Amino acid sequence: MKRILVVLSLCMVLAAGSVMAKEWKKVRIGVEGAYPPFSFVEPNGELAGFDIEIAKALGAAMGAEVTLVAQDWDGIIPALLAKKYDAIIASMSITEERKQKVDFSKKYYQTPAKFVCKKGAMATFSREAMKGKSVGVQRATIHDKYLTDNYGTDVDIKRYGTQDEAYLDIVAGRVDMLLADSVALSDGFLKKPEGKDYQFIGPDLNDQKWFGDGAGIAIRKEDKDLGELFTKAIDTIRANGTYKKIQDKYFDFDVYGE
Amino acid sequence: MDFAIIASNIDIYLEGLKNTLILVSISLIFGLVMAIPLAVLRTSGNLYVQAPIRAFVYFFRGTPLLVQMFLVYYGFGQFEAMRESVLWPLFREAYFCALFTFALNTCAYTTEIIRGSIVATPHGEIEAARAAGMSTFLMLRRIVLPSAFRRALPAYSNEIIFMLHGSSLASVITIIDITGAARIVNSRYYSPWEAFLTAAVFYMAITFTIVFFVRKLEKLWQRHLMPLEQLDTKIEAPSI
């Protein structure tokens, strides 16, 4: 028994050593694929969007070969912990809850959250006006948490697996409002033909308690070195103009925030 | 592992339990009530009566429940005409969509189960009923259906359990059933193990309850087939 223990602990030391020494020549990155314009699937089946291009650019800056793995949002952190991939680049906001499970690089963009409702449906934005309304939100997001904590007793919260499903349901009249990232809402919904009857309502929401410090790249806690590599790579592509080139393809303003 | 998060979120699970039980029981009741006449008609000789029932059963048995639910929930909502029809207030609700799909789905399977056991009625029973001068309806009511139900019970108890497990798909269309509750808890704490294990325990408890009651019913309906020593009450030999 003792010998087995010794062998086992030796193995563990060796394993830990090899993790430490691991060079990141190949990085598998978990992405979502249903969050336009950050991440979506093109008609030809290819993944595209801001997150996707940032992932590729960061890989290039790090000198690593990037493999993208599409994963539903619900399971995106558990799958990282289960080593299905090594990092998440999926517009994931850096929050305290998530920091208990994973580590983050520095942010790679930061945009506020906002509500959307049908044009003319609400004269003013207030808690009273929202009473009894149903609000669609993507499950397990900072928006879900914000809504649950702040309006949980006043509104009927409908939680969706993807943002796309929430868009379908507001058009079908099943929910009165949506809460999501303002850029995702604007580019993924409001600017599209099916979103023409809808508008933003209420203020920009960016309370740090819920909305965190912007979107970062999530990695397992034991891979701190990978997190640093990503942070460095973000600085690199910010400095050499790659970031700006990518963002100009998707947005007409600076998504990096202050 | 941290089951304290389950204890502090038990309300969500209880709400989920309620929704699962309502969804499953209502769709089972509607499914069964519709399946009985359909099964009888399906065994009738008339091809024009049979054909639409065959088509219905074929569609619902031939496609996954999840696909059916997406068709009803997202698919119907795509059509302007549907969104403006009088039915929309019903189909607008995720709950109704789930009930509608589940009821039709279980109805299709149940129709086939009952049809099978009607077809398997021993010829002797039918001949005896005919010889006693029973009308077709009376024969159905007194002989064919009771005997068919008896034979269908084991297969139908499986259908009940499949329906219970299938109902977990309701969580996909925003309904908070047991699985939906587990997904909320999982998404809040990123603890899939605790969240889904709790859901599994809930489903298992319901399944065992169902199995328990079906056993009781089987005992009641199949008394005449049981060995004497297994009966609870002794049958006295008639005194001469």
CSV table of C-alpha atoms in Angstrom, one decimal:
chain,number,residue,atom,x,y,z
A,1,MET,CA,0.0,0.0,0.0
A,2,LYS,CA,2.7,2.4,1.0
A,3,ARG,CA,4.6,1.7,-2.2
A,4,ILE,CA,1.5,2.4,-4.3
A,5,LEU,CA,1.1,5.7,-2.4
A,6,VAL,CA,4.7,6.6,-3.2
A,7,VAL,CA,4.3,5.8,-6.8
A,8,LEU,CA,1.0,7.7,-7.0
A,9,SER,CA,2.5,10.8,-5.4
A,10,LEU,CA,5.5,10.6,-7.7
A,11,CYS,CA,3.1,10.4,-10.6
A,12,MET,CA,1.3,13.5,-9.3
A,13,VAL,CA,4.5,15.4,-8.9
A,14,LEU,CA,5.5,14.5,-12.4
A,15,ALA,CA,2.1,15.4,-13.8
A,16,ALA,CA,2.1,18.7,-11.9
A,17,GLY,CA,5.6,19.3,-13.2
A,18,SER,CA,4.7,18.7,-16.8
A,19,VAL,CA,1.7,21.1,-16.4
A,20,MET,CA,4.0,23.8,-15.1
A,21,ALA,CA,6.4,23.2,-17.9
A,22,LYS,CA,3.7,22.9,-20.6
A,23,GLU,CA,4.4,25.1,-23.5
A,24,TRP,CA,1.3,26.4,-25.2
A,25,LYS,CA,2.0,25.4,-28.8
A,26,LYS,CA,-1.6,24.3,-29.2
A,27,VAL,CA,-4.5,26.0,-27.5
A,28,ARG,CA,-8.1,24.8,-27.7
A,29,ILE,CA,-10.5,27.6,-27.3
A,30,GLY,CA,-14.2,27.2,-26.3
A,31,VAL,CA,-16.5,29.6,-28.1
A,32,GLU,CA,-20.3,29.9,-28.2
A,33,GLY,CA,-21.4,30.5,-31.8
A,34,ALA,CA,-24.9,31.9,-31.1
A,35,TYR,CA,-24.2,35.4,-29.9
A,36,PRO,CA,-24.0,37.7,-33.0
A,37,PRO,CA,-22.1,39.8,-33.8
A,38,PHE,CA,-19.5,38.4,-31.4
A,39,SER,CA,-19.9,34.8,-32.2
A,40,PHE,CA,-22.1,33.2,-34.8
A,41,VAL,CA,-22.2,30.5,-37.4
A,42,GLU,CA,-22.0,31.6,-41.1
A,43,PRO,CA,-24.4,30.1,-43.7
A,44,ASN,CA,-21.5,27.9,-44.8
A,45,GLY,CA,-21.2,26.5,-41.3
A,46,GLU,CA,-18.0,28.3,-40.3
A,47,LEU,CA,-17.7,30.1,-37.0
A,48,ALA,CA,-17.4,33.9,-37.4
A,49,GLY,CA,-17.6,37.1,-35.3
A,50,PHE,CA,-15.6,39.4,-33.1
A,51,ASP,CA,-14.8,36.8,-30.5
A,52,ILE,CA,-13.7,34.3,-33.1
A,53,GLU,CA,-11.4,36.7,-34.9
A,54,ILE,CA,-9.9,37.9,-31.6
A,55,ALA,CA,-9.3,34.3,-30.7
A,56,LYS,CA,-7.4,33.7,-33.9
A,57,ALA,CA,-5.5,36.9,-33.6
A,58,LEU,CA,-4.5,36.2,-30.0
A,59,GLY,CA,-3.4,32.7,-31.0
A,60,ALA,CA,-1.2,34.2,-33.7
A,61,ALA,CA,0.3,36.8,-31.3
A,62,MET,CA,1.1,34.0,-28.9
A,63,GLY,CA,2.6,31.8,-31.6
A,64,ALA,CA,0.1,29.1,-30.8
A,65,GLU,CA,-2.0,27.0,-33.0
A,66,VAL,CA,-5.7,27.6,-32.2
A,67,THR,CA,-8.5,25.0,-32.4
A,68,LEU,CA,-12.0,26.4,-31.9
A,69,VAL,CA,-14.6,24.3,-30.0
A,70,ALA,CA,-18.2,25.4,-30.1
A,71,GLN,CA,-20.0,24.8,-26.8
A,72,ASP,CA,-23.4,25.9,-25.5
A,73,TRP,CA,-23.3,28.7,-23.0
A,74,ASP,CA,-24.7,26.7,-20.0
A,75,GLY,CA,-21.9,24.2,-20.0
A,76,ILE,CA,-19.1,26.5,-21.1
A,77,ILE,CA,-17.4,26.8,-17.7
A,78,PRO,CA,-17.9,23.1,-16.7
A,79,ALA,CA,-16.5,22.0,-20.1
A,80,LEU,CA,-13.4,24.2,-19.5
A,81,LEU,CA,-13.0,22.6,-16.1
A,82,ALA,CA,-13.4,19.2,-17.7
A,83,LYS,CA,-10.5,20.1,-20.0
A,84,LYS,CA,-12.6,19.9,-23.2
A,85,TYR,CA,-10.6,23.0,-24.1
A,86,ASP,CA,-8.0,25.3,-22.5
A,87,ALA,CA,-9.6,28.8,-22.6
A,88,ILE,CA,-13.0,30.5,-23.2
A,89,ILE,CA,-13.3,33.4,-25.6
A,90,ALA,CA,-17.0,34.0,-25.6
A,91,SER,CA,-17.7,37.5,-24.4
A,92,MET,CA,-17.6,36.3,-20.8
A,93,SER,CA,-17.7,39.1,-18.3
A,94,ILE,CA,-15.2,38.9,-15.4
A,95,THR,CA,-17.3,38.5,-12.3
A,96,GLU,CA,-16.7,37.5,-8.7
A,97,GLU,CA,-18.8,34.3,-9.0
A,98,ARG,CA,-16.9,33.1,-12.0
A,99,LYS,CA,-13.6,34.0,-10.4
A,100,GLN,CA,-14.3,31.3,-7.8
A,101,LYS,CA,-14.2,28.7,-10.5
A,102,VAL,CA,-11.9,30.1,-13.2
A,103,ASP,CA,-9.2,32.7,-13.7
A,104,PHE,CA,-9.4,35.5,-16.2
A,105,SER,CA,-7.0,37.4,-18.5
A,106,LYS,CA,-7.4,41.1,-18.6
A,107,LYS,CA,-10.5,42.3,-20.4
A,108,TYR,CA,-10.6,42.4,-24.2
A,109,TYR,CA,-13.7,44.5,-24.5
A,110,GLN,CA,-16.3,46.2,-22.3
A,111,THR,CA,-19.8,47.3,-23.3
A,112,PRO,CA,-22.9,48.2,-21.2
A,113,ALA,CA,-26.1,46.2,-20.9
A,114,LYS,CA,-29.5,47.5,-21.9
A,115,PHE,CA,-33.1,46.7,-22.0
A,116,VAL,CA,-35.1,46.4,-25.2
A,117,CYS,CA,-38.9,46.6,-25.7
A,118,LYS,CA,-41.4,47.1,-28.5
A,119,LYS,CA,-41.5,50.6,-29.9
A,120,GLY,CA,-44.1,52.6,-28.0
A,121,ALA,CA,-44.8,49.8,-25.5
A,122,MET,CA,-43.4,51.8,-22.6
A,123,ALA,CA,-43.5,55.5,-22.2
A,124,THR,CA,-40.9,55.7,-19.6
A,125,PHE,CA,-38.5,53.3,-17.9
A,126,SER,CA,-39.3,52.6,-14.3
A,127,ARG,CA,-39.7,49.8,-11.9
A,128,GLU,CA,-43.5,50.4,-11.8
A,129,ALA,CA,-43.8,50.3,-15.6
A,130,MET,CA,-42.0,46.9,-15.6
A,131,LYS,CA,-44.2,45.3,-13.0
A,132,GLY,CA,-45.9,42.1,-14.4
A,133,LYS,CA,-43.9,42.2,-17.7
A,134,SER,CA,-42.0,39.2,-18.9
A,135,VAL,CA,-38.3,39.7,-19.6
A,136,GLY,CA,-36.2,37.4,-21.7
A,137,VAL,CA,-32.6,36.8,-20.8
A,138,GLN,CA,-29.9,34.3,-21.6
A,139,ARG,CA,-29.5,31.8,-18.8
A,140,ALA,CA,-26.3,31.9,-16.7
A,141,THR,CA,-25.3,35.4,-17.9
A,142,ILE,CA,-24.5,38.5,-15.9
A,143,HIS,CA,-27.8,39.8,-17.3
A,144,ASP,CA,-29.7,36.9,-15.8
A,145,LYS,CA,-28.0,37.5,-12.4
A,146,TYR,CA,-28.7,41.3,-12.5
A,147,LEU,CA,-32.4,40.7,-13.5
A,148,THR,CA,-32.9,38.0,-10.8
A,149,ASP,CA,-31.3,40.1,-8.1
A,150,ASN,CA,-32.9,43.4,-9.0
A,151,TYR,CA,-36.3,42.6,-10.6
A,152,GLY,CA,-36.8,38.9,-9.5
A,153,THR,CA,-40.0,39.7,-7.6
A,154,ASP,CA,-41.5,42.2,-10.0
A,155,VAL,CA,-41.1,40.6,-13.4
A,156,ASP,CA,-41.6,37.2,-15.0
A,157,ILE,CA,-38.1,36.1,-16.0
A,158,LYS,CA,-37.8,33.7,-19.0
A,159,ARG,CA,-34.4,32.2,-19.4
A,160,TYR,CA,-33.1,31.0,-22.7
A,161,GLY,CA,-30.1,28.8,-23.7
A,162,THR,CA,-29.0,31.2,-26.4
A,163,GLN,CA,-29.6,34.8,-27.2
A,164,ASP,CA,-31.0,33.8,-30.6
A,165,GLU,CA,-33.9,32.0,-29.0
A,166,ALA,CA,-34.8,35.1,-26.9
A,167,TYR,CA,-34.9,37.1,-30.1
A,168,LEU,CA,-37.4,34.6,-31.6
A,169,ASP,CA,-39.6,34.8,-28.6
A,170,ILE,CA,-39.8,38.6,-28.4
A,171,VAL,CA,-40.8,38.7,-32.0
A,172,ALA,CA,-43.4,36.0,-31.3
A,173,GLY,CA,-44.7,38.2,-28.5
A,174,ARG,CA,-43.9,35.7,-25.8
A,175,VAL,CA,-41.8,38.2,-23.8
A,176,ASP,CA,-42.2,41.9,-23.5
A,177,MET,CA,-38.6,42.9,-22.9
A,178,LEU,CA,-35.1,41.6,-23.3
A,179,LEU,CA,-32.0,42.4,-21.2
A,180,ALA,CA,-28.6,41.8,-22.8
A,181,ASP,CA,-25.4,43.4,-23.9
A,182,SER,CA,-26.2,46.6,-25.8
A,183,VAL,CA,-23.9,45.8,-28.7
A,184,ALA,CA,-25.2,42.2,-29.1
A,185,LEU,CA,-28.8,43.6,-29.0
A,186,SER,CA,-28.1,46.3,-31.5
A,187,ASP,CA,-26.1,44.3,-34.0
A,188,GLY,CA,-27.8,40.9,-33.4
A,189,PHE,CA,-31.3,42.1,-33.3
A,190,LEU,CA,-32.3,45.8,-33.6
A,191,LYS,CA,-30.4,46.4,-36.9
A,192,LYS,CA,-31.9,43.3,-38.5
A,193,PRO,CA,-35.3,43.3,-40.3
A,194,GLU,CA,-37.1,41.3,-37.5
A,195,GLY,CA,-35.9,43.9,-34.9
A,196,LYS,CA,-37.2,47.0,-36.7
A,197,ASP,CA,-40.2,47.4,-34.3
A,198,TYR,CA,-38.1,47.3,-31.2
A,199,GLN,CA,-36.0,49.9,-29.4
A,200,PHE,CA,-33.6,50.3,-26.4
A,201,ILE,CA,-35.2,51.6,-23.2
A,202,GLY,CA,-33.7,52.7,-19.9
A,203,PRO,CA,-30.1,53.7,-19.0
A,204,ASP,CA,-26.8,52.0,-19.8
A,205,LEU,CA,-26.3,49.4,-17.1
A,206,ASN,CA,-22.7,48.8,-16.0
A,207,ASP,CA,-22.8,48.5,-12.3
A,208,GLN,CA,-19.5,46.8,-11.4
A,209,LYS,CA,-21.2,44.5,-8.9
A,210,TRP,CA,-23.1,42.6,-11.6
A,211,PHE,CA,-21.5,43.6,-14.8
A,212,GLY,CA,-17.9,43.0,-13.7
A,213,ASP,CA,-14.9,44.4,-15.4
A,214,GLY,CA,-15.6,43.7,-19.0
A,215,ALA,CA,-15.2,40.5,-21.0
A,216,GLY,CA,-12.1,38.5,-20.4
A,217,ILE,CA,-10.6,35.2,-21.4
A,218,ALA,CA,-11.4,32.4,-18.9
A,219,ILE,CA,-8.8,29.8,-18.1
A,220,ARG,CA,-8.5,27.0,-15.5
A,221,LYS,CA,-7.0,28.2,-12.2
A,222,GLU,CA,-4.0,25.9,-12.6
A,223,ASP,CA,-3.1,27.4,-16.0
A,224,LYS,CA,-2.1,30.9,-14.7
A,225,ASP,CA,0.7,31.0,-17.2
A,226,LEU,CA,-1.8,30.7,-20.1
A,227,GLY,CA,-3.8,33.6,-18.6
A,228,GLU,CA,-0.6,35.8,-18.6
A,229,LEU,CA,0.1,34.8,-22.2
A,230,PHE,CA,-3.4,35.9,-23.2
A,231,THR,CA,-3.0,39.2,-21.3
A,232,LYS,CA,0.3,39.8,-23.1
A,233,ALA,CA,-1.3,38.9,-26.4
A,234,ILE,CA,-4.2,41.3,-25.8
A,235,ASP,CA,-1.6,44.1,-25.3
A,236,THR,CA,0.2,43.0,-28.4
A,237,ILE,CA,-2.8,43.1,-30.7
A,238,ARG,CA,-4.0,46.4,-29.2
A,239,ALA,CA,-0.5,47.9,-29.9
A,240,ASN,CA,0.1,46.6,-33.4
A,241,GLY,CA,-3.3,47.6,-34.8
A,242,THR,CA,-4.7,44.0,-35.3
A,243,TYR,CA,-7.4,44.7,-32.6
A,244,LYS,CA,-8.5,47.9,-34.3
A,245,LYS,CA,-8.7,46.2,-37.7
A,246,ILE,CA,-10.9,43.5,-36.3
A,247,GLN,CA,-13.2,45.8,-34.3
A,248,ASP,CA,-13.7,48.1,-37.3
A,249,LYS,CA,-15.1,45.2,-39.2
A,250,TYR,CA,-17.9,44.9,-36.7
A,251,PHE,CA,-18.4,48.2,-34.8
A,252,ASP,CA,-18.2,51.9,-35.6
A,253,PHE,CA,-17.0,52.7,-32.0
A,254,ASP,CA,-14.3,51.6,-29.6
A,255,VAL,CA,-15.6,48.4,-27.9
A,256,TYR,CA,-12.5,48.2,-25.6
A,257,GLY,CA,-14.0,50.8,-23.3
A,258,GLU,CA,-11.9,52.9,-21.0
B,1,MET,CA,-19.0,19.0,-3.5
B,2,ASP,CA,-21.3,21.4,-1.8
B,3,PHE,CA,-24.8,20.4,-1.2
B,4,ALA,CA,-25.5,23.5,0.9
B,5,ILE,CA,-26.3,25.3,-2.4
B,6,ILE,CA,-29.1,22.7,-3.0
B,7,ALA,CA,-30.5,23.2,0.5
B,8,SER,CA,-30.6,27.0,0.0
B,9,ASN,CA,-32.3,26.6,-3.4
B,10,ILE,CA,-34.7,23.9,-2.6
B,11,ASP,CA,-37.6,26.3,-3.4
B,12,ILE,CA,-36.6,26.3,-7.1
B,13,TYR,CA,-36.6,22.5,-7.1
B,14,LEU,CA,-40.0,22.3,-5.4
B,15,GLU,CA,-41.4,24.7,-8.0
B,16,GLY,CA,-39.8,22.5,-10.7
B,17,LEU,CA,-41.3,19.4,-9.1
B,18,LYS,CA,-44.8,21.0,-9.2
B,19,ASN,CA,-44.4,21.9,-12.8
B,20,THR,CA,-43.1,18.5,-13.8
B,21,LEU,CA,-46.0,16.7,-12.0
B,22,ILE,CA,-48.6,19.0,-13.6
B,23,LEU,CA,-47.2,18.7,-17.1
B,24,VAL,CA,-46.8,15.0,-17.0
B,25,SER,CA,-50.1,14.1,-15.4
B,26,ILE,CA,-52.2,16.4,-17.5
B,27,SER,CA,-50.6,15.2,-20.8
B,28,LEU,CA,-50.9,11.6,-19.7
B,29,ILE,CA,-54.6,12.0,-18.9
B,30,PHE,CA,-55.3,13.7,-22.2
B,31,GLY,CA,-53.1,11.3,-24.1
B,32,LEU,CA,-54.9,8.3,-22.6
B,33,VAL,CA,-58.4,9.6,-23.1
B,34,MET,CA,-57.7,10.3,-26.7
B,35,ALA,CA,-55.8,7.1,-27.3
B,36,ILE,CA,-58.6,4.7,-26.3
B,37,PRO,CA,-61.1,5.7,-29.1
B,38,LEU,CA,-58.2,6.1,-31.6
B,39,ALA,CA,-57.0,2.6,-30.8
B,40,VAL,CA,-60.5,1.2,-31.3
B,41,LEU,CA,-60.9,3.0,-34.6
B,42,ARG,CA,-57.4,1.9,-35.6
B,43,THR,CA,-58.5,-1.7,-35.3
B,44,SER,CA,-61.6,-1.2,-37.3
B,45,GLY,CA,-61.6,-2.6,-40.8
B,46,ASN,CA,-62.3,0.8,-42.6
B,47,LEU,CA,-59.2,2.0,-44.4
B,48,TYR,CA,-60.4,5.6,-44.4
B,49,VAL,CA,-60.8,5.7,-40.7
B,50,GLN,CA,-57.4,3.9,-40.2
B,51,ALA,CA,-55.3,6.0,-42.5
B,52,PRO,CA,-55.3,9.4,-40.7
B,53,ILE,CA,-54.7,7.6,-37.3
B,54,ARG,CA,-51.8,5.7,-38.8
B,55,ALA,CA,-50.4,8.9,-40.2
B,56,PHE,CA,-50.7,10.6,-36.8
B,57,VAL,CA,-49.1,7.7,-34.9
B,58,TYR,CA,-46.4,7.4,-37.6
B,59,PHE,CA,-45.4,11.1,-37.4
B,60,PHE,CA,-45.2,11.2,-33.6
B,61,ARG,CA,-43.4,7.9,-33.2
B,62,GLY,CA,-41.1,8.7,-36.1
B,63,THR,CA,-39.8,12.0,-34.8
B,64,PRO,CA,-38.0,13.0,-31.6
B,65,LEU,CA,-40.0,14.7,-28.9
B,66,LEU,CA,-37.5,17.6,-28.9
B,67,VAL,CA,-38.1,18.2,-32.6
B,68,GLN,CA,-41.8,18.1,-32.1
B,69,MET,CA,-41.5,20.7,-29.3
B,70,PHE,CA,-39.4,23.0,-31.4
B,71,LEU,CA,-41.9,22.7,-34.3
B,72,VAL,CA,-44.7,23.7,-32.0
B,73,TYR,CA,-43.0,26.3,-29.9
B,74,TYR,CA,-40.7,28.1,-32.4
B,75,GLY,CA,-42.1,26.7,-35.6
B,76,PHE,CA,-45.8,27.8,-35.2
B,77,GLY,CA,-44.7,31.2,-34.0
B,78,GLN,CA,-42.9,31.9,-37.3
B,79,PHE,CA,-46.2,32.3,-39.2
B,80,GLU,CA,-47.9,35.6,-39.2
B,81,ALA,CA,-51.3,33.9,-39.7
B,82,MET,CA,-50.7,31.8,-36.6
B,83,ARG,CA,-49.6,34.8,-34.5
B,84,GLU,CA,-52.8,36.6,-35.4
B,85,SER,CA,-55.2,33.6,-35.0
B,86,VAL,CA,-57.5,33.0,-32.1
B,87,LEU,CA,-55.3,30.1,-31.0
B,88,TRP,CA,-52.2,32.3,-30.4
B,89,PRO,CA,-53.0,33.3,-26.8
B,90,LEU,CA,-52.7,29.6,-26.1
B,91,PHE,CA,-49.7,28.8,-28.3
B,92,ARG,CA,-48.0,31.9,-27.0
B,93,GLU,CA,-47.5,30.2,-23.7
B,94,ALA,CA,-44.6,27.9,-23.4
B,95,TYR,CA,-46.6,25.8,-20.9
B,96,PHE,CA,-49.4,25.2,-23.4
B,97,CYS,CA,-46.9,24.3,-26.1
B,98,ALA,CA,-45.3,21.7,-23.9
B,99,LEU,CA,-48.6,20.2,-22.8
B,100,PHE,CA,-49.9,20.1,-26.4
B,101,THR,CA,-46.8,18.3,-27.7
B,102,PHE,CA,-46.5,15.9,-24.7
B,103,ALA,CA,-50.2,15.0,-24.9
B,104,LEU,CA,-50.1,14.2,-28.6
B,105,ASN,CA,-46.8,12.4,-28.3
B,106,THR,CA,-47.9,10.1,-25.5
B,107,CYS,CA,-51.3,9.7,-27.2
B,108,ALA,CA,-49.5,8.3,-30.3
B,109,TYR,CA,-47.5,5.8,-28.3
B,110,THR,CA,-50.5,4.8,-26.1
B,111,THR,CA,-52.7,4.3,-29.2
B,112,GLU,CA,-50.2,1.8,-30.4
B,113,ILE,CA,-49.9,0.1,-27.1
B,114,ILE,CA,-53.7,-0.3,-26.7
B,115,ARG,CA,-54.1,-1.3,-30.4
B,116,GLY,CA,-51.6,-4.1,-29.9
B,117,SER,CA,-53.4,-5.5,-26.9
B,118,ILE,CA,-56.8,-5.2,-28.6
B,119,VAL,CA,-55.5,-7.2,-31.5
B,120,ALA,CA,-54.2,-9.8,-29.1
B,121,THR,CA,-57.6,-10.4,-27.5
B,122,PRO,CA,-58.2,-14.2,-27.6
B,123,HIS,CA,-60.7,-15.3,-30.2
B,124,GLY,CA,-62.5,-17.3,-27.7
B,125,GLU,CA,-63.5,-14.2,-25.6
B,126,ILE,CA,-64.9,-12.5,-28.7
B,127,GLU,CA,-66.8,-15.6,-29.9
B,128,ALA,CA,-68.2,-16.0,-26.4
B,129,ALA,CA,-69.4,-12.4,-26.4
B,130,ARG,CA,-70.9,-12.8,-29.8
B,131,ALA,CA,-72.6,-16.0,-28.8
B,132,ALA,CA,-74.1,-14.3,-25.8
B,133,GLY,CA,-75.6,-11.8,-28.2
B,134,MET,CA,-73.6,-8.7,-27.2
B,135,SER,CA,-73.6,-5.7,-29.5
B,136,THR,CA,-70.2,-4.4,-30.7
B,137,PHE,CA,-70.2,-1.5,-28.3
B,138,LEU,CA,-71.3,-3.7,-25.3
B,139,MET,CA,-68.6,-6.2,-26.3
B,140,LEU,CA,-66.0,-3.5,-26.4
B,141,ARG,CA,-67.0,-2.2,-23.0
B,142,ARG,CA,-67.4,-5.4,-21.2
B,143,ILE,CA,-64.9,-7.8,-22.9
B,144,VAL,CA,-62.4,-6.3,-25.3
B,145,LEU,CA,-61.3,-3.2,-23.5
B,146,PRO,CA,-61.0,-4.5,-20.0
B,147,SER,CA,-59.0,-7.4,-21.3
B,148,ALA,CA,-56.9,-5.2,-23.4
B,149,PHE,CA,-56.1,-2.8,-20.6
B,150,ARG,CA,-55.0,-5.7,-18.5
B,151,ARG,CA,-52.5,-6.7,-21.1
B,152,ALA,CA,-51.5,-3.1,-21.9
B,153,LEU,CA,-50.7,-2.2,-18.3
B,154,PRO,CA,-47.0,-3.3,-18.2
B,155,ALA,CA,-46.2,-1.5,-21.5
B,156,TYR,CA,-48.2,1.5,-20.5
B,157,SER,CA,-46.3,1.9,-17.2
B,158,ASN,CA,-43.2,2.1,-19.4
B,159,GLU,CA,-44.9,4.9,-21.4
B,160,ILE,CA,-45.6,6.8,-18.1
B,161,ILE,CA,-42.0,6.6,-17.1
B,162,PHE,CA,-40.8,7.6,-20.6
B,163,MET,CA,-43.2,10.6,-20.5
B,164,LEU,CA,-41.8,11.6,-17.1
B,165,HIS,CA,-38.3,11.5,-18.4
B,166,GLY,CA,-39.2,13.1,-21.7
B,167,SER,CA,-40.8,16.0,-19.9
B,168,SER,CA,-37.3,17.2,-18.9
B,169,LEU,CA,-37.2,18.7,-22.4
B,170,ALA,CA,-39.7,21.3,-21.3
B,171,SER,CA,-36.8,23.1,-19.7
B,172,VAL,CA,-35.5,23.9,-23.2
B,173,ILE,CA,-38.5,26.2,-23.8
B,174,THR,CA,-38.1,28.3,-20.7
B,175,ILE,CA,-40.3,26.2,-18.4
B,176,ILE,CA,-38.9,25.6,-14.9
B,177,ASP,CA,-39.4,21.9,-14.4
B,178,ILE,CA,-37.1,19.7,-12.4
B,179,THR,CA,-34.4,19.9,-15.1
B,180,GLY,CA,-35.0,23.6,-15.5
B,181,ALA,CA,-34.5,24.1,-11.8
B,182,ALA,CA,-31.2,22.1,-12.0
B,183,ARG,CA,-30.1,24.3,-15.0
B,184,ILE,CA,-30.8,27.5,-13.0
B,185,VAL,CA,-28.9,26.2,-10.0
B,186,ASN,CA,-26.1,25.0,-12.2
B,187,SER,CA,-25.8,28.3,-14.0
B,188,ARG,CA,-25.7,30.2,-10.8
B,189,TYR,CA,-23.0,28.2,-9.0
B,190,TYR,CA,-21.3,26.3,-11.9
B,191,SER,CA,-21.9,23.1,-10.0
B,192,PRO,CA,-23.3,20.6,-12.5
B,193,TRP,CA,-22.7,17.6,-10.3
B,194,GLU,CA,-24.8,18.8,-7.3
B,195,ALA,CA,-27.5,20.4,-9.4
B,196,PHE,CA,-28.2,17.5,-11.7
B,197,LEU,CA,-27.7,14.8,-9.1
B,198,THR,CA,-30.5,16.5,-7.1
B,199,ALA,CA,-32.7,16.5,-10.3
B,200,ALA,CA,-31.9,12.8,-10.8
B,201,VAL,CA,-32.9,12.0,-7.2
B,202,PHE,CA,-36.3,13.8,-7.8
B,203,TYR,CA,-36.9,11.9,-11.0
B,204,MET,CA,-36.0,8.6,-9.3
B,205,ALA,CA,-38.4,9.2,-6.4
B,206,ILE,CA,-41.2,10.0,-8.9
B,207,THR,CA,-40.4,6.9,-11.0
B,208,PHE,CA,-40.4,4.6,-7.9
B,209,THR,CA,-43.8,6.1,-6.8
B,210,ILE,CA,-45.2,5.4,-10.3
B,211,VAL,CA,-43.8,1.8,-10.3
B,212,PHE,CA,-45.3,1.2,-6.8
B,213,PHE,CA,-48.8,2.2,-7.9
B,214,VAL,CA,-48.6,0.3,-11.1
B,215,ARG,CA,-47.7,-2.8,-9.2
B,216,LYS,CA,-50.8,-2.3,-7.0
B,217,LEU,CA,-53.0,-1.9,-10.0
B,218,GLU,CA,-51.5,-4.9,-11.7
B,219,LYS,CA,-52.2,-7.0,-8.6
B,220,LEU,CA,-55.8,-5.8,-8.7
B,221,TRP,CA,-56.4,-6.4,-12.4
B,222,GLN,CA,-54.5,-9.6,-12.6
B,223,ARG,CA,-55.9,-11.3,-9.5
B,224,HIS,CA,-57.4,-14.1,-11.5
B,225,LEU,CA,-54.0,-15.0,-13.0
B,226,MET,CA,-52.1,-15.1,-9.7
B,227,PRO,CA,-51.2,-18.2,-7.8
B,228,LEU,CA,-53.5,-18.6,-4.9
B,229,GLU,CA,-50.9,-18.3,-2.2
B,230,GLN,CA,-49.9,-14.8,-3.4
B,231,LEU,CA,-53.4,-13.4,-2.9
B,232,ASP,CA,-54.0,-11.3,0.2
B,233,THR,CA,-57.4,-12.8,0.9
B,234,LYS,CA,-58.0,-16.5,1.0
B,235,ILE,CA,-60.7,-17.8,-1.2
B,236,GLU,CA,-63.0,-20.1,0.7
B,237,ALA,CA,-64.1,-23.2,-1.0
B,238,PRO,CA,-67.8,-23.0,-1.6
B,239,SER,CA,-69.7,-25.1,0.9
B,240,ILE,CA,-72.0,-27.6,-0.6
